[in-house]
Structure formats: structure tokens, C-alpha cells
Coordinates of C-alpha atoms and ligand atoms in Angstrom, one line a residue:
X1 CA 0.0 0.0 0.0
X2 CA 1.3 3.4 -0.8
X3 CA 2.5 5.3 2.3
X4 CA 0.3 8.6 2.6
X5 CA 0.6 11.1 5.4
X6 CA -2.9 10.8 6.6
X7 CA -1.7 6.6 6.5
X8 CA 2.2 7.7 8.1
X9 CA -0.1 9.2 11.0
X10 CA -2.2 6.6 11.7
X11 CA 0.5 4.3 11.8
X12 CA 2.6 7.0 14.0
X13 CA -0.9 6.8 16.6
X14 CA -1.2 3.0 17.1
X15 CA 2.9 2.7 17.3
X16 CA 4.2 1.9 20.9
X17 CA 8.1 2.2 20.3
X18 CA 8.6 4.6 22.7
X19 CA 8.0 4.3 26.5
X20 CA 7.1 8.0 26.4
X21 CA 4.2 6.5 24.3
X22 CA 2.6 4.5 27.4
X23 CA 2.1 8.3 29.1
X24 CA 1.3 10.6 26.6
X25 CA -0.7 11.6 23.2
X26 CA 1.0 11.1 20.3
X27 CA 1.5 14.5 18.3
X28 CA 1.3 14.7 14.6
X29 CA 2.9 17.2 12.6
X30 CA 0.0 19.2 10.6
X31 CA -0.3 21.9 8.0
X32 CA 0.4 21.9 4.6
X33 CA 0.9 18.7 2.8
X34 CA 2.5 20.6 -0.2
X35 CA 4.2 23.2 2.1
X36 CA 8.0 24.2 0.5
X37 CA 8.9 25.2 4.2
X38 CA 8.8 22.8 7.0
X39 CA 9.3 23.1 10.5
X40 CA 10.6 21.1 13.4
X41 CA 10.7 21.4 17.2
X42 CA 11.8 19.5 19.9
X43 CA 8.7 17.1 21.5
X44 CA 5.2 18.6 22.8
X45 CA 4.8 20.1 25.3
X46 CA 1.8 20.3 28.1
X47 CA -0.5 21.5 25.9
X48 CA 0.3 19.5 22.9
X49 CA 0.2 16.7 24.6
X50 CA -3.8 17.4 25.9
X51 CA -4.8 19.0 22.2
X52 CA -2.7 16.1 20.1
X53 CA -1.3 19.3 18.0
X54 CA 2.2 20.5 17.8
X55 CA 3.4 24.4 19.0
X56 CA -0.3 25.3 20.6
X57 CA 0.9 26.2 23.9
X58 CA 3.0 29.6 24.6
X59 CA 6.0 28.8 22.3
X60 CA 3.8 27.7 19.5
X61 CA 1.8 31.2 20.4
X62 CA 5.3 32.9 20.0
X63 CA 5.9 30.5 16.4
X64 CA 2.7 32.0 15.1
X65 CA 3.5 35.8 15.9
X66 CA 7.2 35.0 14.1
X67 CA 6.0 33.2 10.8
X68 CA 2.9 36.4 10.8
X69 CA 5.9 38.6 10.9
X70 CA 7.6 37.3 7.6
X71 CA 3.8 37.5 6.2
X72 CA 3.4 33.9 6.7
X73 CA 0.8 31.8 8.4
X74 CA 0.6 28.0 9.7
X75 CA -1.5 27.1 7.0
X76 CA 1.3 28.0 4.8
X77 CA 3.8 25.4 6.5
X78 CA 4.6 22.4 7.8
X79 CA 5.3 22.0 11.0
X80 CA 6.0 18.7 13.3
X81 CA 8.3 17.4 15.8
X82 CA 11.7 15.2 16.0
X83 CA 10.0 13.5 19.4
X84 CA 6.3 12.6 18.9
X85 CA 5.5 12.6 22.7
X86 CA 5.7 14.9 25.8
X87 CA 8.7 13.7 27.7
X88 CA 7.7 14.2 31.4
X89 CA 7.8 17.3 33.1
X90 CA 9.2 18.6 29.7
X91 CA 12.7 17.7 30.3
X92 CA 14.8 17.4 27.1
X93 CA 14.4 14.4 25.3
X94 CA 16.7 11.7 25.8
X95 CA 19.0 10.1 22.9
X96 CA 17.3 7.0 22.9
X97 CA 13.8 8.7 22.4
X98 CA 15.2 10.9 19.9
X99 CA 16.3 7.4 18.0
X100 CA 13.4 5.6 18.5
X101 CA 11.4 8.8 16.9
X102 CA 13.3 9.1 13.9
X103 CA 12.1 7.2 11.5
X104 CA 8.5 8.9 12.1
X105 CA 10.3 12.2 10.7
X106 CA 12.3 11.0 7.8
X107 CA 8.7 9.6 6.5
X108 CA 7.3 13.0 6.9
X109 CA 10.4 14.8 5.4
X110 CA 9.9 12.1 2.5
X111 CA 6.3 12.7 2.4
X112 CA 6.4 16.5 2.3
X113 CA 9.5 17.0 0.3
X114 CA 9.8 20.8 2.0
X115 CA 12.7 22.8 -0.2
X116 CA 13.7 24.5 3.2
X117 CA 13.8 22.7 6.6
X118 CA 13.7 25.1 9.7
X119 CA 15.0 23.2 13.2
X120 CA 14.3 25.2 16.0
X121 CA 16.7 24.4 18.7
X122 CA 19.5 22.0 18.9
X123 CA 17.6 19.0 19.1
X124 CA 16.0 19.2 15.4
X125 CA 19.6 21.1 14.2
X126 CA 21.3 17.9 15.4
X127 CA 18.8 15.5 13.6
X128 CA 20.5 16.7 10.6
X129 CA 24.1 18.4 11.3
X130 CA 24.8 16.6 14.9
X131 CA 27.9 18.1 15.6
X132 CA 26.4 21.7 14.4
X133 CA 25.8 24.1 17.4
X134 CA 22.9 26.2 17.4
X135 CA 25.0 29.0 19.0
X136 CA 26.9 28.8 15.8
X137 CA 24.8 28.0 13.0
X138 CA 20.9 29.9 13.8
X139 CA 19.8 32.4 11.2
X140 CA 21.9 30.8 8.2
X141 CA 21.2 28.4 5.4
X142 CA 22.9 25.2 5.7
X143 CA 22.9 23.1 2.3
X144 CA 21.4 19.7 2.7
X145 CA 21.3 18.5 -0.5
X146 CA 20.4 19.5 -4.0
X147 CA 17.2 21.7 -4.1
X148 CA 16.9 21.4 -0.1
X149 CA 18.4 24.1 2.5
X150 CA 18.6 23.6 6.0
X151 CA 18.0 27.1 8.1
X152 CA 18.2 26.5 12.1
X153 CA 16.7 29.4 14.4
X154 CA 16.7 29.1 18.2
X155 CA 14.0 27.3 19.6
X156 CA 10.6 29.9 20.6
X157 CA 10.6 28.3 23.9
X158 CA 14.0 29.6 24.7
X159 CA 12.9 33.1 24.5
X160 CA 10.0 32.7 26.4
X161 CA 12.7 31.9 29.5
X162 CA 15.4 35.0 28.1
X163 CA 14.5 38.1 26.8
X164 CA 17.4 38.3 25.3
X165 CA 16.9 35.5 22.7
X166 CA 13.7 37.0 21.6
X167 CA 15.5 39.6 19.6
X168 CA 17.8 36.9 18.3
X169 CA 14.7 34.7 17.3
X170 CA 13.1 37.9 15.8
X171 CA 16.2 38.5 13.5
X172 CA 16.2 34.8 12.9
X173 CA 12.9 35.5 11.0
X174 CA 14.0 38.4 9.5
X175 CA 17.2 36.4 8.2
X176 CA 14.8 33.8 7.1
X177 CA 12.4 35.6 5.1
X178 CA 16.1 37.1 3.4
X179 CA 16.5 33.6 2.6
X180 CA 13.8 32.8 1.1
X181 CA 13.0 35.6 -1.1
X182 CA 16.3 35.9 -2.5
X183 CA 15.0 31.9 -3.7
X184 CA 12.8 33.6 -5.5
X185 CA 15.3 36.1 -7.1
X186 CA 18.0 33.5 -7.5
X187 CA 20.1 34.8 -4.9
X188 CA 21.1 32.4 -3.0
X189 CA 23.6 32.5 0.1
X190 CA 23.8 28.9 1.3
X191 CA 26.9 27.4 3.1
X192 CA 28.1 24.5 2.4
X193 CA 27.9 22.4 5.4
X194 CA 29.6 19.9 6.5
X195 CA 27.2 17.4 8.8
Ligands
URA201 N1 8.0 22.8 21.8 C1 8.3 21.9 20.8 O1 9.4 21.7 20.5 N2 7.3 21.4 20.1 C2 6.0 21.6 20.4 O2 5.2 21.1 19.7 C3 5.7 22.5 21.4 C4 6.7 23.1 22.1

């Protein structure tokens, strides 16, 4: 049978390869099935975890005010999750967990086929460049491969604890929206990365 998203989800709801699976919701990525830009976080959080929806609580508020400020909207991306459940108390996910997620998102990259792939925070930035820091590498493209650019911004969450990374996250965006229109002129600034 040919994988689909709406198939990749169900099969993402009934798995149980995770422990973190025998506490918590499993959370989808959603938005755009076409989208050219996709997004990834970390894991849910509280309120993900009670709505089965990715960035609803206060960082995902904070996501949405960003993505209006480069004139774009949810409906417009993609945006999921390298850890499909809450780890407890929101503590960082583990290695392991990260692992045992991973195949769940390479589906979904596969699926979606975004030309530009946003991490936000280390965690997603390490799925694809692990020994990148995020000090280092936030608010520039990253080559991936042919056609598809990497861009890693700090994670929303981590403003909401330090004022001062809101500015940084808000010039992310700005750097960002740089990015992608100068796609659209042809040009691009990408560095070459390597992972
Ligand atoms: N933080 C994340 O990394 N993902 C969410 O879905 C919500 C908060």
C-alpha cells in the first residue's frame, strides 16, 4: 500500500516504540501537505500533549507571531516534531527517544519534500548536522542537498525563559524571510555544510 501522510499518521498513533508512548498523546505534525517550508521542534509540550497538536501552547503562540511577521501563516507550512511525545515534566528528550522517533520524521520529510527545513533548537539542528551548534549555526542556510536548504533558528521556547533570545529569534525571521526571497530572485547564500 502506498505510504500517505494521513496513513504515516495513523500508523505513527497506534505505534508503541517509545516508553514515552505508554504516558502521553501522540502529536502529529499538521499543516500543509504541499508546504516548500517545513518546520521542526523538539517534543510537545503540556499543551500539545492534551490537544494532540504541535506548538499550541506559549512557544507555539510565540511560532505564530514569528511566521505572521515574515507574512506567513501556519496554513502556509509544515510544522512537526523530532519527538512525537511529551517527555515528562518537559525535560529534554533523551538520545534514545530521539532514536526511537526518527524514522517517524524522515517519513514525513519524504512525504512532504519541504525545499527548506527550519529546526528550531538544537535538538532538530542535530537531527540533521549533529555536531552543528545552534549558538553557531541559527539564522543561516545550511545546504542539505540538491534543491533542499537547512535554516536552524533558536527554539521559541527559549525566548520565552530569556528576553534576550527573543531579539535573536526575531532577527532569525527576519534572516529567514532574506533567505527565502532571495530563492525567488536567484540569490542564493547557502553554506556548504559539512554534517
Ligand atoms: N515545543 C516543541 O518543541 N514542540 C512543540 O510542539 C511545542 C513546544
Amino acid at each position: 500500500m502506498e505510504l500517505t501522510l494521513p496513513l504515516l499518521q495513523e500508523k505513527i498513533k497506534e505505534w508503541k516504540g517509545c516508553p514515552l508512548a505508554e504516558r502521553s498523546n501522540a502529536v502529529l505534525g499538521e499543516g500543509n501537505p504541499q508546504a516548500e517550508i517545513m518546520f521542526i521542534g523538539e517534543a510537545p509540550g503540556k499543551r500539545e500533549d492534551e490537544l494532540g497538536r504541535p506548538f499550541v501552547g506559549p512557544a507555539g503562540q510565540f511560532l505564530d507571531e514569528l511566521l505572521v511577521s515574515i507574512g506567513l501563516k501556519r496554513p502556509d507550512v509544515y510544522i512537526s516534531n523530532v519527538v512525537k511525545y511529551r517527555p515528562p515534566e518537559n525535560r529534554d528528550p533523551t538520545d534514545e527517544e530521539k532514536e526511537q522517533c526518527m524514522p517517524w520524521l524522515q517519513l514525513e520529510i519524504a512525504l512532504i519534500r519541504p525545499k527548506v527545513i527550519v529546526p528550531l533548537g538544537r535538538h532538530a539542528l542535530g537531527h540533521f548536522f549533529p555536531k552543528m551548534s545552534i549558538t553557531n549555526a541559527h539564522g543561516k542556510a545550511q545546504k542539505l542537498s540538491d534543491g533542499v536548504t537547512v535554516f536552524p533558528i533558536y527554539h521559541p521556547a527559549a525566548a520565552l525563559h530569556n528576553g534576550n533570545l527573543r531579539q535573536a529569534l526575531v532577527d532569525d525571521f527576519l534572516a529567514l524571510k532574506a533567505f527565502l526571497d532571495s530563492r525567488e530572485n536567484g540569490k542564493l547564500e547557502i553554506e556548504n555544510a559539512s554534517a
